[in-house]
Amino acid sequence: MGWEFQLPTKIIFGRGSLSRVWENVDRKKVLFVTGKSRFREEPLGRIKKQLSNAQVSVYDNVEPNPTHQNVDGGVEVIEKEGCELVIALGGGSVIDAAKLMASIAVNKGKAYDYAFQKKRIEKKGLPLIAIPTTAGTGSEVTPFAVISDKEKKLKAPIRNRQLFPKVAVVDPELTASMPAELTANTGVDALAHALEALWSKKAQPITDYLALRAAKLIFDNLKKACQEPENMDAREEMSLASLLGGMAISNAWTCAAHAISYPLTINFGVAHGNACSLTLPEVMEFNALRSEKINRITQLYGPEKMRELFKEIGLKTRLSEFGIKKDDIPLIADGVVASTLETNLVEMKKEDIITMLEKIL
Ligand code: NDP
Ligand code: MN
């Protein structure tokens, strides 16, 4: 069987790599995309200092699980200020929103139409430098942007190769300010990427290799990163795991656990990583029973080992812990994103999902 692998993003990795942002800025008018949390002040100041010759605008109106309105607001600033390059400093939410802003600035229109109305991104957007401050999404190297509509309770990924950032600057020091709960939540997102890349229909030798390496790094380092927030070796390994997981899904995509996570987040406020980890062991068991390849992987990182890790890092593992009741299960099953579920190597029907959700109630 043949395969292809595409990843056009230049990656700069390492502690202190934030000091190298300027090397990649070749335009005069720059938009910084961020959220509102205070942890960012110091790194943002450090980047601004490097760009003393540029005209810098800041858009800080990106919320966790970014909305199409957040994106449209950023596009307005780009148009008003004539920005030529976008720099995203934040978690997956900020990076995803910035990806779509940079694209829409060139392709025009409203974010809602790209996210929920099948409008396609045709042209390459403005260049984007993505600087992750969490270790989990890998969004700095993926061609995806996950956008929400909080009124209509919709959350879904846009997938388009034009969304690859131009440059990813991954500085593990930026993740040191994450509290334990955020470290846990984002860390298991990276684990979900690694495992889902393995059980994707689009899996191939390169993504398998990246995914296996990422999974090992997470099992070896996530607990340490949660319990010893100052442990920079563990932080660095988690940033690497997140990057490798992102590289794996950039071409293999995600599957059932992600497809089910979106309605859990948008309807019940479950953080993205935890929303994926809730069903991850169940999806693994379901897939392993039906696929020899996945069965082999479970011998390395079986569902029990995973459940144990989730407990140790303080994650919630049952739906009822989020106030979700049996009556809510049909709503979750209806919100599962079909185009993401479709990549699952083993076919999963709505009844299978309902059975799975009832098991973890
Ligand atoms: P978020 O970006 O949503 O950040 C969660 C919160 O943590 C925010 O309040 C944020 O602040 C804060 N925060 C971020 N970094 C730090 C830090 N270093 N120290 C202290 N606080 C910090 O979290 P994730 O990174 O988990 O991103 C989740 C989103 O990414 C979801 O929408 C998910 O669907 C998406 N995603 C995208 C993927 C892709 O390939 N594109 C893959 C997987 C997930 P602030 O509010 O100021 O930003
Ligand atoms: Mn994810």
mmCIF file of N, CA, C and O and ligand atoms in Angstrom, residues 34-40 62-66 89-96 99 132-148 155 174-179 182 185-186 189 193 246 249 254 258 261-262 265 272-273, ligand 1:
data_model
loop_
_atom_site.group_PDB
_atom_site.id
_atom_site.type_symbol
_atom_site.label_atom_id
_atom_site.label_comp_id
_atom_site.label_asym_id
_atom_site.label_seq_id
_atom_site.Cartn_x
_atom_site.Cartn_y
_atom_site.Cartn_z
ATOM 1 N N THR A 34 -3.809 36.477 20.801
ATOM 2 C CA THR A 34 -3.639 35.899 22.134
ATOM 3 C C THR A 34 -4.998 35.778 22.819
ATOM 4 O O THR A 34 -6.015 36.167 22.270
ATOM 5 N N GLY A 35 -4.964 35.260 24.055
ATOM 6 C CA GLY A 35 -6.140 35.304 24.928
ATOM 7 C C GLY A 35 -5.887 36.336 26.007
ATOM 8 O O GLY A 35 -4.952 37.137 25.884
ATOM 9 N N LYS A 36 -6.686 36.288 27.063
ATOM 10 C CA LYS A 36 -6.585 37.361 28.047
ATOM 11 C C LYS A 36 -5.789 37.014 29.312
ATOM 12 O O LYS A 36 -5.597 37.864 30.165
ATOM 13 N N SER A 37 -5.317 35.759 29.456
ATOM 14 C CA SER A 37 -4.649 35.382 30.713
ATOM 15 C C SER A 37 -3.304 36.085 30.900
ATOM 16 O O SER A 37 -2.594 36.363 29.937
ATOM 17 N N ARG A 38 -2.964 36.299 32.175
ATOM 18 C CA ARG A 38 -1.797 37.102 32.526
ATOM 19 C C ARG A 38 -0.460 36.395 32.292
ATOM 20 O O ARG A 38 0.570 37.048 32.142
ATOM 21 N N PHE A 39 -0.469 35.045 32.293
ATOM 22 C CA PHE A 39 0.803 34.320 32.156
ATOM 23 C C PHE A 39 1.577 34.770 30.922
ATOM 24 O O PHE A 39 2.778 34.604 30.818
ATOM 25 N N ARG A 40 0.864 35.387 29.979
ATOM 26 C CA ARG A 40 1.428 35.676 28.681
ATOM 27 C C ARG A 40 2.239 36.968 28.618
ATOM 28 O O ARG A 40 2.995 37.186 27.682
ATOM 29 N N VAL A 62 -9.573 36.009 22.017
ATOM 30 C CA VAL A 62 -9.803 34.593 21.704
ATOM 31 C C VAL A 62 -10.095 33.858 23.002
ATOM 32 O O VAL A 62 -9.310 33.915 23.940
ATOM 33 N N GLU A 63 -11.238 33.206 23.074
ATOM 34 C CA GLU A 63 -11.599 32.447 24.270
ATOM 35 C C GLU A 63 -11.271 30.965 24.069
ATOM 36 O O GLU A 63 -11.111 30.518 22.931
ATOM 37 N N PRO A 64 -11.171 30.208 25.177
ATOM 38 C CA PRO A 64 -10.966 28.763 25.031
ATOM 39 C C PRO A 64 -12.104 28.162 24.202
ATOM 40 O O PRO A 64 -13.257 28.580 24.362
ATOM 41 N N ASN A 65 -11.808 27.204 23.349
ATOM 42 C CA ASN A 65 -12.760 26.691 22.355
ATOM 43 C C ASN A 65 -13.267 27.871 21.518
ATOM 44 O O ASN A 65 -14.422 28.292 21.637
ATOM 45 N N PRO A 66 -12.407 28.411 20.693
ATOM 46 C CA PRO A 66 -12.678 29.693 20.034
ATOM 47 C C PRO A 66 -13.908 29.659 19.139
ATOM 48 O O PRO A 66 -14.209 28.637 18.524
ATOM 49 N N LEU A 89 0.271 33.325 20.012
ATOM 50 C CA LEU A 89 0.940 32.914 21.249
ATOM 51 C C LEU A 89 -0.126 32.413 22.211
ATOM 52 O O LEU A 89 -0.863 33.206 22.801
ATOM 53 N N GLY A 90 -0.229 31.095 22.369
ATOM 54 C CA GLY A 90 -1.252 30.553 23.261
ATOM 55 C C GLY A 90 -1.420 29.059 23.086
ATOM 56 O O GLY A 90 -0.604 28.387 22.443
ATOM 57 N N GLY A 91 -2.506 28.555 23.653
ATOM 58 C CA GLY A 91 -2.812 27.140 23.519
ATOM 59 C C GLY A 91 -3.443 26.867 22.160
ATOM 60 O O GLY A 91 -3.444 27.730 21.271
ATOM 61 N N GLY A 92 -4.021 25.682 22.027
ATOM 62 C CA GLY A 92 -4.652 25.306 20.766
ATOM 63 C C GLY A 92 -5.742 26.280 20.356
ATOM 64 O O GLY A 92 -5.945 26.527 19.160
ATOM 65 N N SER A 93 -6.433 26.851 21.328
ATOM 66 C CA SER A 93 -7.537 27.763 20.998
ATOM 67 C C SER A 93 -7.031 28.979 20.239
ATOM 68 O O SER A 93 -7.590 29.354 19.203
ATOM 69 N N VAL A 94 -5.996 29.596 20.763
ATOM 70 C CA VAL A 94 -5.439 30.795 20.129
ATOM 71 C C VAL A 94 -4.829 30.440 18.770
ATOM 72 O O VAL A 94 -5.030 31.152 17.779
ATOM 73 N N ILE A 95 -4.123 29.342 18.699
ATOM 74 C CA ILE A 95 -3.481 28.964 17.430
ATOM 75 C C ILE A 95 -4.541 28.645 16.370
ATOM 76 O O ILE A 95 -4.450 29.106 15.226
ATOM 77 N N ASP A 96 -5.571 27.899 16.754
ATOM 78 C CA ASP A 96 -6.633 27.568 15.789
ATOM 79 C C ASP A 96 -7.317 28.829 15.272
ATOM 80 O O ASP A 96 -7.552 28.971 14.066
ATOM 81 N N LYS A 99 -5.065 30.652 12.887
ATOM 82 C CA LYS A 99 -4.962 29.985 11.577
ATOM 83 C C LYS A 99 -6.089 30.428 10.665
ATOM 84 O O LYS A 99 -5.875 30.735 9.486
ATOM 85 N N PRO A 132 3.130 27.612 20.705
ATOM 86 C CA PRO A 132 2.245 27.002 21.700
ATOM 87 C C PRO A 132 2.705 27.270 23.136
ATOM 88 O O PRO A 132 3.896 27.253 23.428
ATOM 89 N N THR A 133 1.721 27.524 24.018
ATOM 90 C CA THR A 133 2.024 27.700 25.445
ATOM 91 C C THR A 133 1.464 26.548 26.270
ATOM 92 O O THR A 133 1.602 26.517 27.474
ATOM 93 N N THR A 134 0.777 25.600 25.607
ATOM 94 C CA THR A 134 0.370 24.366 26.267
ATOM 95 C C THR A 134 1.110 23.221 25.581
ATOM 96 O O THR A 134 1.723 23.433 24.522
ATOM 97 N N ALA A 135 1.062 22.030 26.182
ATOM 98 C CA ALA A 135 1.679 20.867 25.529
ATOM 99 C C ALA A 135 0.587 19.839 25.335
ATOM 100 O O ALA A 135 0.296 19.052 26.243
ATOM 101 N N GLY A 136 -0.044 19.859 24.170
ATOM 102 C CA GLY A 136 -1.137 18.931 23.949
ATOM 103 C C GLY A 136 -1.693 18.914 22.549
ATOM 104 O O GLY A 136 -1.658 17.893 21.883
ATOM 105 N N THR A 137 -2.147 20.063 22.063
ATOM 106 C CA THR A 137 -2.900 20.034 20.806
ATOM 107 C C THR A 137 -2.030 19.736 19.592
ATOM 108 O O THR A 137 -2.498 19.153 18.624
ATOM 109 N N GLY A 138 -0.778 20.186 19.623
ATOM 110 C CA GLY A 138 0.062 20.037 18.432
ATOM 111 C C GLY A 138 -0.431 20.899 17.282
ATOM 112 O O GLY A 138 0.049 20.773 16.141
ATOM 113 N N SER A 139 -1.351 21.807 17.557
ATOM 114 C CA SER A 139 -1.953 22.625 16.495
ATOM 115 C C SER A 139 -0.913 23.403 15.694
ATOM 116 O O SER A 139 -1.164 23.763 14.543
ATOM 117 N N GLU A 140 0.256 23.625 16.298
ATOM 118 C CA GLU A 140 1.317 24.367 15.592
ATOM 119 C C GLU A 140 1.807 23.637 14.331
ATOM 120 O O GLU A 140 2.462 24.251 13.491
ATOM 121 N N VAL A 141 1.507 22.351 14.222
ATOM 122 C CA VAL A 141 1.937 21.597 13.028
ATOM 123 C C VAL A 141 0.790 20.855 12.343
ATOM 124 O O VAL A 141 1.028 19.913 11.590
ATOM 125 N N THR A 142 -0.438 21.252 12.604
ATOM 126 C CA THR A 142 -1.549 20.549 11.941
ATOM 127 C C THR A 142 -2.284 21.462 10.948
ATOM 128 O O THR A 142 -2.253 22.675 11.087
ATOM 129 N N PRO A 143 -2.968 20.862 9.983
ATOM 130 C CA PRO A 143 -3.763 21.638 9.027
ATOM 131 C C PRO A 143 -5.224 21.756 9.475
ATOM 132 O O PRO A 143 -6.116 21.761 8.647
ATOM 133 N N PHE A 144 -5.454 21.830 10.792
ATOM 134 C CA PHE A 144 -6.818 21.876 11.319
ATOM 135 C C PHE A 144 -7.040 23.129 12.152
ATOM 136 O O PHE A 144 -6.109 23.633 12.791
ATOM 137 N N ALA A 145 -8.276 23.602 12.177
ATOM 138 C CA ALA A 145 -8.695 24.630 13.126
ATOM 139 C C ALA A 145 -10.058 24.202 13.651
ATOM 140 O O ALA A 145 -10.966 23.942 12.862
ATOM 141 N N VAL A 146 -10.176 24.086 14.969
ATOM 142 C CA VAL A 146 -11.438 23.633 15.555
ATOM 143 C C VAL A 146 -12.195 24.858 16.070
ATOM 144 O O VAL A 146 -11.685 25.596 16.905
ATOM 145 N N ILE A 147 -13.386 25.062 15.526
ATOM 146 C CA ILE A 147 -14.135 26.298 15.785
ATOM 147 C C ILE A 147 -15.502 25.949 16.389
ATOM 148 O O ILE A 147 -16.079 24.916 16.060
ATOM 149 N N SER A 148 -15.989 26.826 17.263
ATOM 150 C CA SER A 148 -17.266 26.573 17.940
ATOM 151 C C SER A 148 -18.294 27.655 17.631
ATOM 152 O O SER A 148 -17.946 28.782 17.297
ATOM 153 N N LYS A 155 -19.465 22.392 17.519
ATOM 154 C CA LYS A 155 -18.003 22.437 17.547
ATOM 155 C C LYS A 155 -17.495 21.439 16.525
ATOM 156 O O LYS A 155 -17.898 20.266 16.573
ATOM 157 N N LEU A 174 7.679 27.899 27.927
ATOM 158 C CA LEU A 174 6.387 28.599 27.946
ATOM 159 C C LEU A 174 5.302 27.785 28.645
ATOM 160 O O LEU A 174 4.275 28.326 29.038
ATOM 161 N N THR A 175 5.520 26.477 28.778
ATOM 162 C CA THR A 175 4.485 25.628 29.393
ATOM 163 C C THR A 175 4.637 25.534 30.904
ATOM 164 O O THR A 175 3.777 24.985 31.584
ATOM 165 N N ALA A 176 5.723 26.105 31.445
ATOM 166 C CA ALA A 176 6.001 25.964 32.884
ATOM 167 C C ALA A 176 4.938 26.640 33.741
ATOM 168 O O ALA A 176 4.727 26.258 34.891
ATOM 169 N N SER A 177 4.242 27.622 33.193
ATOM 170 C CA SER A 177 3.216 28.324 33.989
ATOM 171 C C SER A 177 1.883 27.581 34.030
ATOM 172 O O SER A 177 0.946 28.015 34.694
ATOM 173 N N MET A 178 1.778 26.453 33.339
ATOM 174 C CA MET A 178 0.509 25.716 33.361
ATOM 175 C C MET A 178 0.263 25.087 34.727
ATOM 176 O O MET A 178 1.119 24.364 35.234
ATOM 177 N N PRO A 179 -0.922 25.308 35.315
ATOM 178 C CA PRO A 179 -1.261 24.584 36.539
ATOM 179 C C PRO A 179 -1.437 23.089 36.243
ATOM 180 O O PRO A 179 -1.602 22.693 35.080
ATOM 181 N N LEU A 182 -4.336 21.859 33.985
ATOM 182 C CA LEU A 182 -4.169 22.161 32.555
ATOM 183 C C LEU A 182 -3.098 21.257 31.937
ATOM 184 O O LEU A 182 -3.240 20.785 30.805
ATOM 185 N N ASN A 185 -4.848 17.920 31.428
ATOM 186 C CA ASN A 185 -5.820 17.990 30.339
ATOM 187 C C ASN A 185 -5.169 18.045 28.974
ATOM 188 O O ASN A 185 -5.597 17.372 28.028
ATOM 189 N N THR A 186 -4.155 18.874 28.847
ATOM 190 C CA THR A 186 -3.519 19.025 27.546
ATOM 191 C C THR A 186 -2.648 17.799 27.240
ATOM 192 O O THR A 186 -2.569 17.362 26.096
ATOM 193 N N ASP A 189 -4.585 15.062 25.780
ATOM 194 C CA ASP A 189 -4.964 15.371 24.390
ATOM 195 C C ASP A 189 -3.864 14.840 23.459
ATOM 196 O O ASP A 189 -4.148 14.197 22.444
ATOM 197 N N HIS A 193 -4.064 12.043 20.515
ATOM 198 C CA HIS A 193 -3.577 12.206 19.138
ATOM 199 C C HIS A 193 -2.711 11.016 18.740
ATOM 200 O O HIS A 193 -2.842 10.473 17.645
ATOM 201 N N GLY A 246 1.039 15.923 17.155
ATOM 202 C CA GLY A 246 0.468 16.821 16.138
ATOM 203 C C GLY A 246 0.947 16.436 14.745
ATOM 204 O O GLY A 246 0.170 16.430 13.778
ATOM 205 N N ILE A 249 -1.058 13.347 13.660
ATOM 206 C CA ILE A 249 -2.445 13.585 13.181
ATOM 207 C C ILE A 249 -2.493 14.536 11.991
ATOM 208 O O ILE A 249 -3.494 14.586 11.290
ATOM 209 N N THR A 254 -7.607 12.490 13.305
ATOM 210 C CA THR A 254 -8.067 11.878 14.564
ATOM 211 C C THR A 254 -9.311 11.053 14.267
ATOM 212 O O THR A 254 -9.826 11.084 13.153
ATOM 213 N N HIS A 258 -12.000 11.724 19.424
ATOM 214 C CA HIS A 258 -12.150 13.156 19.118
ATOM 215 C C HIS A 258 -13.559 13.471 18.617
ATOM 216 O O HIS A 258 -14.152 14.477 19.000
ATOM 217 N N SER A 261 -15.679 13.765 21.456
ATOM 218 C CA SER A 261 -15.294 14.822 22.413
ATOM 219 C C SER A 261 -16.000 16.149 22.137
ATOM 220 O O SER A 261 -16.293 16.906 23.062
ATOM 221 N N TYR A 262 -16.272 16.455 20.868
ATOM 222 C CA TYR A 262 -16.780 17.794 20.543
ATOM 223 C C TYR A 262 -18.133 18.089 21.209
ATOM 224 O O TYR A 262 -18.277 19.136 21.836
ATOM 225 N N THR A 265 -17.668 18.755 24.957
ATOM 226 C CA THR A 265 -17.143 20.081 25.280
ATOM 227 C C THR A 265 -18.195 21.156 25.090
ATOM 228 O O THR A 265 -18.424 21.978 25.980
ATOM 229 N N HIS A 272 -11.099 20.101 26.443
ATOM 230 C CA HIS A 272 -10.880 19.245 25.266
ATOM 231 C C HIS A 272 -10.138 17.938 25.579
ATOM 232 O O HIS A 272 -10.575 16.858 25.177
ATOM 233 N N GLY A 273 -9.006 18.024 26.262
ATOM 234 C CA GLY A 273 -8.204 16.819 26.529
ATOM 235 C C GLY A 273 -8.995 15.796 27.331
ATOM 236 O O GLY A 273 -9.031 14.606 27.006
HETATM 237 P P1 NDP B 1 -6.636 26.403 25.378
HETATM 238 O O1 NDP B 1 -5.848 27.018 24.304
HETATM 239 O O2 NDP B 1 -8.126 26.403 25.236
HETATM 240 O O3 NDP B 1 -6.236 27.076 26.743
HETATM 241 C C1 NDP B 1 -6.935 26.749 27.942
HETATM 242 C C2 NDP B 1 -6.674 27.819 29.005
HETATM 243 O O4 NDP B 1 -5.322 27.729 29.439
HETATM 244 C C3 NDP B 1 -6.864 29.239 28.477
HETATM 245 O O5 NDP B 1 -7.569 29.968 29.438
HETATM 246 C C4 NDP B 1 -5.450 29.748 28.308
HETATM 247 O O6 NDP B 1 -5.318 31.145 28.475
HETATM 248 C C5 NDP B 1 -4.706 29.008 29.396
HETATM 249 N N1 NDP B 1 -3.269 28.811 29.138
HETATM 250 C C6 NDP B 1 -2.672 28.514 27.956
HETATM 251 N N2 NDP B 1 -1.341 28.363 28.119
HETATM 252 C C7 NDP B 1 -1.080 28.585 29.423
HETATM 253 C C8 NDP B 1 0.113 28.617 30.204
HETATM 254 N N3 NDP B 1 1.305 28.355 29.674
HETATM 255 N N4 NDP B 1 -0.001 28.922 31.522
HETATM 256 C C9 NDP B 1 -1.203 29.181 32.084
HETATM 257 N N5 NDP B 1 -2.365 29.176 31.395
HETATM 258 C C10 NDP B 1 -2.299 28.881 30.077
HETATM 259 O O7 NDP B 1 -6.177 24.886 25.620
HETATM 260 P P2 NDP B 1 -5.585 23.795 24.628
HETATM 261 O O8 NDP B 1 -4.188 24.101 24.274
HETATM 262 O O9 NDP B 1 -5.897 22.507 25.222
HETATM 263 O O10 NDP B 1 -6.448 23.978 23.291
HETATM 264 C C11 NDP B 1 -7.714 23.408 23.179
HETATM 265 C C12 NDP B 1 -8.334 23.727 21.843
HETATM 266 O O11 NDP B 1 -7.508 23.230 20.779
HETATM 267 C C13 NDP B 1 -9.694 23.088 21.662
HETATM 268 O O12 NDP B 1 -10.573 23.966 21.005
HETATM 269 C C14 NDP B 1 -9.388 21.888 20.799
HETATM 270 O O13 NDP B 1 -10.517 21.437 20.082
HETATM 271 C C15 NDP B 1 -8.311 22.430 19.913
HETATM 272 N N6 NDP B 1 -7.455 21.416 19.274
HETATM 273 C C16 NDP B 1 -6.942 21.695 18.051
HETATM 274 C C17 NDP B 1 -6.159 20.799 17.374
HETATM 275 C C18 NDP B 1 -5.623 21.132 16.038
HETATM 276 O O14 NDP B 1 -4.937 20.325 15.435
HETATM 277 N N7 NDP B 1 -5.884 22.299 15.522
HETATM 278 C C19 NDP B 1 -5.833 19.487 17.944
HETATM 279 C C20 NDP B 1 -6.379 19.296 19.260
HETATM 280 C C21 NDP B 1 -7.142 20.233 19.880
HETATM 281 P P3 NDP B 1 -5.962 32.205 27.447
HETATM 282 O O15 NDP B 1 -7.452 32.186 27.704
HETATM 283 O O16 NDP B 1 -5.360 33.528 27.816
HETATM 284 O O17 NDP B 1 -5.615 31.765 26.062
#
